Amino acid sequence: MPGLLSASAGIWVMAGGRHETPAQNGIAHFLEHMAFKGTKRRTSLQIAEEIEDVGGYINAYTSREMTAYYARVLQADVGLALDVIGDIVLNPSFDKKEIEVERHVILQEIGQALDTPDDIVFDWLQEASYPDQAFGRTILGPEERVSSFTRKDLQGFVAEHYGPGQMILAAAGAVDHDAIVKQAEAMFGSMKAKPATSFQAAVFKGSERREVKDLEQVHFAMAFDAPGYRHPDVYTAQVYAMTMGGGMSSRLFQKVREERGLCYSIFAQSGAYEDAGQITLYAGTSAEEIGELTQITMDELKRAADDMSEAEVARARTQIKAGMLMGLESPSSRAERIARLLAIYDRVPGVDEAVARIDAVSVADVRRYAGELAAADSALALYGPVEAAPSLEDIRKRLAA
């Protein structure tokens, strides 16, 4: 990326929450935490100091399909960043004392999530969408599982899933491609291949979860079965979600918040994965107004199939393209995009290819998709004073009417 003086580099491992067995639920996230707790060459303090001594930043995250370890540093320190990241991925010490410390940290993280209604409601929505499936389980894992993981458990998950064929090294910014390849060969060249591990297919089986609690608001989250990222409708789903709840000009924001004042926060988003996808809605409102908010929201979803306009679709296409192109100006976003696209397509499609697919979405496509969505399987999660909130069955009937 010409003109930049910094870079982002990392390792993306194709081992996330959906690769866990029920007994392992939460272990991929536990491993992410342990990455910074010491290796055979560095203590946890040395890991932090080596990156921060050069003004850098190091972090990690766990998703349903991958675990990422990455750093942002200045141009001269890319080699150091890769050395540290490679060390934490290849040589974790899994010190028993550090395991216990980090176990307590994760249990606190779980407790914090439970105390954050607009966070935990999405975990419950995922479970309601994919019940009794790896894809539906929480990434953090339940307390009882996290409390029982051992050093042997962590080593076993790494041994099963952390092979060269399951890893992607991506870097962007002020980088020297040849130097990175040479360093990667030295660091990872001796790794032995591991067989690709299978995972349970995701099958949307919508249900309802309703948790009554004395809160100020009802937290409403709803999901609809949607295309995975290889499906031809994946960009249509993105454009649809943007028109419905992707910004201040979107239909739900205007109708529910600006015209009726029924909520402070309302949005719609589209998510796509290997073999599944979701259109997700969220709103927070009072117990007295959840019924009205739900009715208006469902009516807007139905109306989109009949009167979605060219102006709305054009605006949504532009918003999606702008978000993508602006993101490409960040080396961290670009490195992550490289890794994700390699995982999906085994290549990095050009930006022009993505722009062309977005531009190809027409008003007719969005109207058709809106009509199909109204009949798609759906799931519902409600949290707070939800005794009077409509049921999933009531919502489905209104959509079908």
Short mmCIF file of C-alpha atoms in Angstrom, two decimals:
data_model
loop_
_atom_site.label_atom_id
_atom_site.label_comp_id
_atom_site.label_asym_id
_atom_site.label_seq_id
_atom_site.Cartn_x
_atom_site.Cartn_y
_atom_site.Cartn_z
CA MET A 1 0.00 0.00 0.00
CA PRO A 2 2.13 2.93 -1.28
CA GLY A 3 2.48 5.92 1.01
CA LEU A 4 1.97 4.02 4.26
CA LEU A 5 4.63 3.78 6.95
CA SER A 6 2.91 1.02 8.93
CA ALA A 7 1.63 -2.49 8.30
CA SER A 8 -0.69 -5.12 9.68
CA ALA A 9 0.20 -8.82 9.65
CA GLY A 10 -1.29 -11.91 11.19
CA ILE A 11 -2.18 -15.56 11.15
CA TRP A 12 -5.79 -16.62 10.56
CA VAL A 13 -6.48 -20.20 11.68
CA MET A 14 -9.50 -21.99 10.23
CA ALA A 15 -10.55 -23.20 13.69
CA GLY A 16 -13.38 -21.35 15.37
CA GLY A 17 -16.43 -22.06 17.45
CA ARG A 18 -18.09 -24.32 14.89
CA HIS A 19 -15.07 -26.66 14.89
CA GLU A 20 -15.60 -27.55 18.55
CA THR A 21 -17.39 -30.59 19.92
CA PRO A 22 -20.01 -29.96 22.62
CA ALA A 23 -17.42 -30.85 25.27
CA GLN A 24 -14.99 -28.34 23.72
CA ASN A 25 -17.44 -25.43 23.53
CA GLY A 26 -15.40 -22.31 24.28
CA ILE A 27 -11.94 -23.82 23.82
CA ALA A 28 -11.08 -21.92 20.61
CA HIS A 29 -11.72 -18.67 22.48
CA PHE A 30 -9.74 -19.95 25.48
CA LEU A 31 -6.80 -20.61 23.14
CA GLU A 32 -7.03 -17.08 21.81
CA HIS A 33 -6.62 -15.79 25.36
CA MET A 34 -3.71 -18.11 26.05
CA ALA A 35 -1.84 -16.79 23.01
CA PHE A 36 -0.56 -13.86 25.04
CA LYS A 37 0.25 -15.82 28.20
CA GLY A 38 3.71 -16.98 27.23
CA THR A 39 5.62 -19.23 24.82
CA LYS A 40 8.72 -21.38 25.05
CA ARG A 41 10.77 -18.26 24.16
CA ARG A 42 8.81 -15.38 25.70
CA THR A 43 6.90 -14.63 28.86
CA SER A 44 3.55 -12.86 28.62
CA LEU A 45 5.25 -9.61 29.64
CA GLN A 46 7.92 -10.01 26.98
CA ILE A 47 5.27 -10.53 24.29
CA ALA A 48 3.62 -7.25 25.27
CA GLU A 49 6.88 -5.36 25.73
CA GLU A 50 8.45 -6.41 22.42
CA ILE A 51 5.48 -5.11 20.45
CA GLU A 52 4.83 -2.02 22.55
CA ASP A 53 8.53 -1.07 22.68
CA VAL A 54 8.25 -0.34 18.95
CA GLY A 55 4.89 1.42 19.31
CA GLY A 56 2.92 -1.53 17.96
CA TYR A 57 -0.38 -3.17 18.81
CA ILE A 58 -1.13 -6.89 19.08
CA ASN A 59 -4.47 -8.61 19.50
CA ALA A 60 -6.57 -11.66 18.61
CA TYR A 61 -10.18 -12.64 18.13
CA THR A 62 -12.31 -15.76 17.76
CA SER A 63 -15.25 -16.11 15.40
CA ARG A 64 -17.45 -19.03 14.45
CA GLU A 65 -15.17 -20.03 11.56
CA MET A 66 -11.67 -18.84 12.50
CA THR A 67 -9.28 -17.57 15.14
CA ALA A 68 -7.02 -14.65 14.27
CA TYR A 69 -3.75 -13.43 15.76
CA TYR A 70 -2.49 -10.13 14.35
CA ALA A 71 -0.35 -7.05 14.98
CA ARG A 72 -0.06 -3.49 13.68
CA VAL A 73 3.47 -2.07 13.59
CA LEU A 74 5.69 0.37 11.72
CA GLN A 75 7.35 -0.68 8.49
CA ALA A 76 10.71 -1.55 10.06
CA ASP A 77 9.10 -3.88 12.61
CA VAL A 78 7.05 -6.20 10.40
CA GLY A 79 9.62 -8.97 10.85
CA LEU A 80 9.41 -8.64 14.62
CA ALA A 81 5.60 -8.75 14.54
CA LEU A 82 5.59 -11.93 12.44
CA ASP A 83 8.16 -13.51 14.73
CA VAL A 84 6.04 -12.80 17.81
CA ILE A 85 2.81 -13.96 16.15
CA GLY A 86 4.45 -17.11 14.81
CA ASP A 87 5.85 -17.81 18.26
CA ILE A 88 2.51 -17.56 20.04
CA VAL A 89 0.81 -19.75 17.42
CA LEU A 90 3.54 -22.41 17.20
CA ASN A 91 5.03 -22.48 20.68
CA PRO A 92 2.46 -21.71 23.37
CA SER A 93 3.68 -22.80 26.79
CA PHE A 94 0.23 -23.33 28.35
CA ASP A 95 1.64 -22.72 31.81
CA LYS A 96 -0.77 -24.18 34.34
CA LYS A 97 -0.71 -21.07 36.52
CA GLU A 98 -1.43 -18.85 33.53
CA ILE A 99 -4.27 -21.16 32.48
CA GLU A 100 -5.94 -20.60 35.84
CA VAL A 101 -5.45 -16.84 35.66
CA GLU A 102 -6.91 -16.66 32.16
CA ARG A 103 -9.76 -19.00 33.06
CA HIS A 104 -10.82 -16.46 35.67
CA VAL A 105 -10.54 -13.64 33.12
CA ILE A 106 -12.80 -15.53 30.67
CA LEU A 107 -15.35 -16.28 33.38
CA GLN A 108 -15.43 -12.54 34.10
CA GLU A 109 -15.91 -11.93 30.37
CA ILE A 110 -18.86 -14.34 30.35
CA GLY A 111 -20.33 -12.54 33.36
CA GLN A 112 -19.91 -9.19 31.62
CA ALA A 113 -21.70 -10.51 28.52
CA LEU A 114 -24.59 -11.72 30.65
CA ASP A 115 -24.85 -8.21 32.12
CA THR A 116 -24.94 -6.63 28.64
CA PRO A 117 -28.45 -7.23 27.27
CA ASP A 118 -27.79 -6.06 23.70
CA ASP A 119 -24.82 -8.44 23.59
CA ILE A 120 -26.16 -11.62 25.18
CA VAL A 121 -29.44 -11.43 23.24
CA PHE A 122 -27.48 -12.18 20.04
CA ASP A 123 -25.93 -15.29 21.60
CA TRP A 124 -29.43 -16.46 22.47
CA LEU A 125 -30.66 -15.62 18.97
CA GLN A 126 -27.88 -17.72 17.47
CA GLU A 127 -28.85 -20.65 19.69
CA ALA A 128 -32.51 -20.21 18.75
CA SER A 129 -31.59 -20.16 15.05
CA TYR A 130 -29.35 -23.26 15.13
CA PRO A 131 -30.46 -25.30 18.16
CA ASP A 132 -28.27 -28.22 19.26
CA GLN A 133 -25.64 -27.38 16.63
CA ALA A 134 -22.02 -26.27 16.83
CA PHE A 135 -22.91 -23.21 14.75
CA GLY A 136 -25.47 -22.14 17.34
CA ARG A 137 -23.31 -22.44 20.44
CA THR A 138 -21.77 -19.41 22.11
CA ILE A 139 -18.16 -18.60 21.22
CA LEU A 140 -17.27 -17.83 24.84
CA GLY A 141 -18.62 -21.19 25.96
CA PRO A 142 -20.68 -21.98 29.06
CA GLU A 143 -19.16 -21.46 32.49
CA GLU A 144 -19.12 -25.17 33.28
CA ARG A 145 -17.02 -25.96 30.20
CA VAL A 146 -14.62 -23.08 30.63
CA SER A 147 -14.17 -24.08 34.26
CA SER A 148 -13.05 -27.59 33.30
CA PHE A 149 -10.60 -27.13 30.39
CA THR A 150 -7.13 -28.55 31.08
CA ARG A 151 -3.72 -28.05 29.54
CA LYS A 152 -4.20 -31.36 27.74
CA ASP A 153 -7.49 -30.14 26.26
CA LEU A 154 -5.81 -27.02 24.85
CA GLN A 155 -2.91 -29.00 23.42
CA GLY A 156 -5.32 -31.49 21.86
CA PHE A 157 -7.33 -28.81 20.04
CA VAL A 158 -4.14 -27.25 18.69
CA ALA A 159 -2.81 -30.63 17.58
CA GLU A 160 -6.05 -31.34 15.71
CA HIS A 161 -6.70 -27.98 14.07
CA TYR A 162 -3.50 -25.92 13.87
CA GLY A 163 -1.86 -27.32 10.73
CA PRO A 164 -0.32 -25.45 7.77
CA GLY A 165 -3.33 -26.22 5.61
CA GLN A 166 -5.57 -24.58 8.21
CA MET A 167 -3.52 -21.36 8.48
CA ILE A 168 -3.41 -18.22 6.36
CA LEU A 169 -0.68 -15.60 6.75
CA ALA A 170 -1.87 -12.22 5.52
CA ALA A 171 -0.17 -8.83 5.60
CA ALA A 172 -0.92 -5.40 4.17
CA GLY A 173 0.52 -1.92 4.26
CA ALA A 174 4.23 -1.12 4.14
CA VAL A 175 5.32 -4.71 3.56
CA ASP A 176 7.98 -6.48 1.55
CA HIS A 177 6.28 -9.52 0.01
CA ASP A 178 9.48 -11.46 -0.68
CA ALA A 179 10.81 -10.86 2.83
CA ILE A 180 7.54 -12.06 4.40
CA VAL A 181 7.50 -15.20 2.26
CA LYS A 182 11.09 -15.97 3.23
CA GLN A 183 10.36 -15.47 6.91
CA ALA A 184 7.19 -17.56 6.69
CA GLU A 185 9.09 -20.42 5.07
CA ALA A 186 11.66 -20.34 7.87
CA MET A 187 9.01 -20.23 10.60
CA PHE A 188 6.37 -22.60 9.23
CA GLY A 189 8.18 -24.66 6.60
CA SER A 190 8.84 -27.60 8.91
CA MET A 191 5.21 -28.01 9.98
CA LYS A 192 3.62 -31.29 9.07
CA ALA A 193 0.35 -31.27 7.20
CA LYS A 194 -2.81 -32.20 9.08
CA PRO A 195 -5.94 -33.61 7.50
CA ALA A 196 -8.75 -31.14 7.02
CA THR A 197 -11.24 -31.49 9.85
CA SER A 198 -14.93 -31.67 9.11
CA PHE A 199 -17.56 -29.68 10.96
CA GLN A 200 -21.27 -30.03 11.54
CA ALA A 201 -23.35 -28.44 8.80
CA ALA A 202 -25.41 -25.43 9.87
CA VAL A 203 -29.15 -25.95 9.43
CA PHE A 204 -31.45 -23.07 10.33
CA LYS A 205 -34.25 -24.36 12.58
CA GLY A 206 -35.87 -21.25 13.95
CA SER A 207 -37.25 -21.19 17.48
CA GLU A 208 -37.95 -18.67 20.21
CA ARG A 209 -36.08 -17.78 23.40
CA ARG A 210 -37.73 -15.43 25.87
CA GLU A 211 -35.88 -14.35 29.02
CA VAL A 212 -37.87 -12.29 31.51
CA LYS A 213 -35.85 -9.79 33.55
CA ASP A 214 -36.55 -6.47 35.22
CA LEU A 215 -34.80 -4.17 32.74
CA GLU A 216 -35.65 -0.73 31.44
CA GLN A 217 -36.17 -2.02 27.90
CA VAL A 218 -37.21 -5.05 25.90
CA HIS A 219 -34.31 -6.19 23.72
CA PHE A 220 -35.76 -7.62 20.51
CA ALA A 221 -33.59 -9.64 18.13
CA MET A 222 -34.89 -11.60 15.15
CA ALA A 223 -33.09 -13.64 12.50
CA PHE A 224 -34.15 -14.95 9.09
CA ASP A 225 -32.47 -17.76 7.20
CA ALA A 226 -30.30 -16.16 4.49
CA PRO A 227 -27.65 -17.11 1.89
CA GLY A 228 -24.15 -18.31 2.67
CA TYR A 229 -21.27 -16.45 1.07
CA ARG A 230 -21.10 -18.64 -2.04
CA HIS A 231 -24.80 -18.25 -2.84
CA PRO A 232 -25.65 -16.00 -5.81
CA ASP A 233 -28.02 -13.96 -3.60
CA VAL A 234 -25.41 -13.03 -0.99
CA TYR A 235 -25.01 -9.47 -2.33
CA THR A 236 -28.76 -9.10 -2.78
CA ALA A 237 -29.15 -9.94 0.92
CA GLN A 238 -26.57 -7.28 1.83
CA VAL A 239 -28.31 -4.62 -0.23
CA TYR A 240 -31.69 -5.58 1.23
CA ALA A 241 -30.40 -5.38 4.81
CA MET A 242 -28.84 -1.98 4.11
CA THR A 243 -32.10 -0.58 2.71
CA MET A 244 -34.06 -1.86 5.69
CA GLY A 245 -31.81 -0.97 8.60
CA GLY A 246 -28.29 -0.05 7.55
CA GLY A 247 -28.27 3.64 8.38
CA MET A 248 -30.23 6.73 9.33
CA SER A 249 -31.97 6.84 5.94
CA SER A 250 -33.06 3.20 6.11
CA ARG A 251 -36.72 2.24 6.24
CA LEU A 252 -36.80 0.88 9.78
CA PHE A 253 -34.82 3.79 11.24
CA GLN A 254 -37.10 6.31 9.55
CA LYS A 255 -40.41 4.59 10.23
CA VAL A 256 -39.83 3.20 13.73
CA ARG A 257 -37.53 5.80 15.27
CA GLU A 258 -37.88 9.05 13.35
CA GLU A 259 -41.63 8.94 12.63
CA ARG A 260 -42.93 7.00 15.65
CA GLY A 261 -40.22 7.53 18.27
CA LEU A 262 -40.57 3.94 19.44
CA CYS A 263 -36.88 3.28 20.04
CA TYR A 264 -33.41 4.75 20.23
CA SER A 265 -31.61 1.92 18.43
CA ILE A 266 -32.87 -0.19 15.55
CA PHE A 267 -30.91 -1.82 12.75
CA ALA A 268 -30.77 -4.68 10.26
CA GLN A 269 -27.66 -6.49 9.07
CA SER A 270 -26.66 -9.37 6.82
CA GLY A 271 -24.16 -12.05 7.80
CA ALA A 272 -22.79 -14.82 5.56
CA TYR A 273 -20.77 -17.94 6.35
CA GLU A 274 -19.56 -21.14 4.68
CA ASP A 275 -22.95 -22.82 4.51
CA ALA A 276 -25.33 -20.43 6.23
CA GLY A 277 -26.38 -16.83 6.52
CA GLN A 278 -28.74 -14.58 8.45
CA ILE A 279 -30.62 -11.34 8.12
CA THR A 280 -30.71 -10.00 11.67
CA LEU A 281 -32.94 -7.31 13.15
CA TYR A 282 -32.43 -5.61 16.51
CA ALA A 283 -34.34 -2.98 18.45
CA GLY A 284 -34.67 -1.87 22.04
CA THR A 285 -37.95 -0.41 23.28
CA SER A 286 -40.27 -0.25 26.27
CA ALA A 287 -42.50 -3.09 27.43
CA GLU A 288 -45.54 -1.00 26.50
CA GLU A 289 -44.37 -0.38 22.93
CA ILE A 290 -42.79 -3.69 21.91
CA GLY A 291 -46.04 -4.84 20.31
CA GLU A 292 -46.38 -1.75 18.15
CA LEU A 293 -42.69 -1.78 17.22
CA THR A 294 -42.92 -5.41 16.14
CA GLN A 295 -46.05 -4.84 14.04
CA ILE A 296 -44.56 -1.85 12.21
CA THR A 297 -41.29 -3.68 11.62
CA MET A 298 -43.00 -6.71 10.10
CA ASP A 299 -45.23 -4.51 7.96
CA GLU A 300 -42.15 -2.71 6.63
CA LEU A 301 -40.52 -6.03 5.77
CA LYS A 302 -43.60 -7.04 3.80
CA ARG A 303 -43.95 -3.66 2.08
CA ALA A 304 -40.40 -3.86 0.73
CA ALA A 305 -41.48 -6.62 -1.67
CA ASP A 306 -43.90 -4.23 -3.36
CA ASP A 307 -42.46 -0.73 -3.30
CA MET A 308 -38.70 -0.85 -2.83
CA SER A 309 -37.42 2.05 -4.92
CA GLU A 310 -34.49 2.53 -7.26
CA ALA A 311 -33.24 5.42 -5.11
CA GLU A 312 -33.13 3.21 -1.98
CA VAL A 313 -31.33 0.38 -3.76
CA ALA A 314 -28.85 2.76 -5.38
CA ARG A 315 -28.11 4.34 -1.99
CA ALA A 316 -27.60 0.92 -0.38
CA ARG A 317 -25.27 -0.22 -3.15
CA THR A 318 -23.22 2.94 -2.71
CA GLN A 319 -23.09 2.55 1.08
CA ILE A 320 -21.81 -1.02 0.77
CA LYS A 321 -19.20 -0.09 -1.83
CA ALA A 322 -18.06 2.93 0.17
CA GLY A 323 -17.72 0.87 3.33
CA MET A 324 -15.65 -1.72 1.50
CA LEU A 325 -13.43 0.80 -0.28
CA MET A 326 -12.89 2.92 2.83
CA GLY A 327 -11.96 -0.21 4.72
CA LEU A 328 -9.31 -1.01 2.15
CA GLU A 329 -7.48 2.14 3.19
CA SER A 330 -6.73 0.47 6.54
CA PRO A 331 -3.93 -2.13 6.48
CA SER A 332 -5.64 -4.08 9.26
CA SER A 333 -8.93 -4.25 7.34
CA ARG A 334 -7.13 -5.15 4.13
CA ALA A 335 -5.12 -7.97 5.76
CA GLU A 336 -8.29 -9.37 7.27
CA ARG A 337 -10.07 -9.16 3.92
CA ILE A 338 -7.21 -11.04 2.24
CA ALA A 339 -7.39 -13.82 4.82
CA ARG A 340 -11.17 -14.11 4.68
CA LEU A 341 -11.31 -14.20 0.88
CA LEU A 342 -8.55 -16.81 0.71
CA ALA A 343 -10.51 -18.92 3.18
CA ILE A 344 -13.67 -18.61 1.09
CA TYR A 345 -12.44 -18.73 -2.50
CA ASP A 346 -8.80 -19.87 -2.24
CA ARG A 347 -7.95 -16.65 -4.08
CA VAL A 348 -8.30 -12.90 -3.52
CA PRO A 349 -10.88 -11.53 -5.97
CA GLY A 350 -10.15 -8.01 -7.13
CA VAL A 351 -12.08 -5.07 -5.77
CA ASP A 352 -13.57 -4.51 -9.22
CA GLU A 353 -15.12 -7.98 -9.08
CA ALA A 354 -16.85 -7.24 -5.78
CA VAL A 355 -18.01 -3.82 -6.99
CA ALA A 356 -19.46 -5.38 -10.15
CA ARG A 357 -21.43 -7.93 -8.12
CA ILE A 358 -22.82 -5.20 -5.87
CA ASP A 359 -23.75 -3.03 -8.84
CA ALA A 360 -25.50 -5.99 -10.45
CA VAL A 361 -28.15 -6.08 -7.70
CA SER A 362 -31.33 -4.58 -9.12
CA VAL A 363 -34.56 -3.28 -7.62
CA ALA A 364 -36.29 -6.40 -8.94
CA ASP A 365 -33.73 -8.56 -7.13
CA VAL A 366 -34.32 -6.77 -3.83
CA ARG A 367 -38.10 -6.91 -4.16
CA ARG A 368 -37.94 -10.61 -4.97
CA TYR A 369 -35.64 -11.24 -2.03
CA ALA A 370 -37.92 -9.26 0.30
CA GLY A 371 -40.85 -11.42 -0.73
CA GLU A 372 -38.88 -14.61 -0.18
CA LEU A 373 -37.62 -13.42 3.20
CA ALA A 374 -41.15 -12.96 4.53
CA ALA A 375 -41.67 -16.71 4.05
CA ALA A 376 -38.20 -17.77 5.24
CA ASP A 377 -37.60 -19.63 8.48
CA SER A 378 -37.08 -17.24 11.39
CA ALA A 379 -35.96 -17.14 15.00
CA LEU A 380 -36.61 -14.76 17.88
CA ALA A 381 -34.83 -13.78 21.09
CA LEU A 382 -36.37 -11.43 23.64
CA TYR A 383 -34.82 -10.16 26.88
CA GLY A 384 -36.24 -7.90 29.56
CA PRO A 385 -39.87 -7.17 30.53
CA VAL A 386 -41.12 -9.33 27.68
CA GLU A 387 -44.29 -10.85 29.12
CA ALA A 388 -46.52 -8.96 26.68
CA ALA A 389 -44.23 -9.20 23.65
CA PRO A 390 -45.63 -11.03 20.62
CA SER A 391 -44.51 -14.61 20.07
CA LEU A 392 -42.58 -15.88 17.09
CA GLU A 393 -45.72 -17.60 15.90
CA ASP A 394 -47.64 -14.29 16.06
CA ILE A 395 -44.90 -12.57 14.07
CA ARG A 396 -44.84 -15.29 11.44
CA LYS A 397 -48.61 -15.02 11.02
CA ARG A 398 -48.39 -11.26 10.48
CA LEU A 399 -45.68 -11.72 7.87
CA ALA A 400 -47.78 -14.34 6.08
CA ALA A 401 -51.01 -12.33 6.17
#
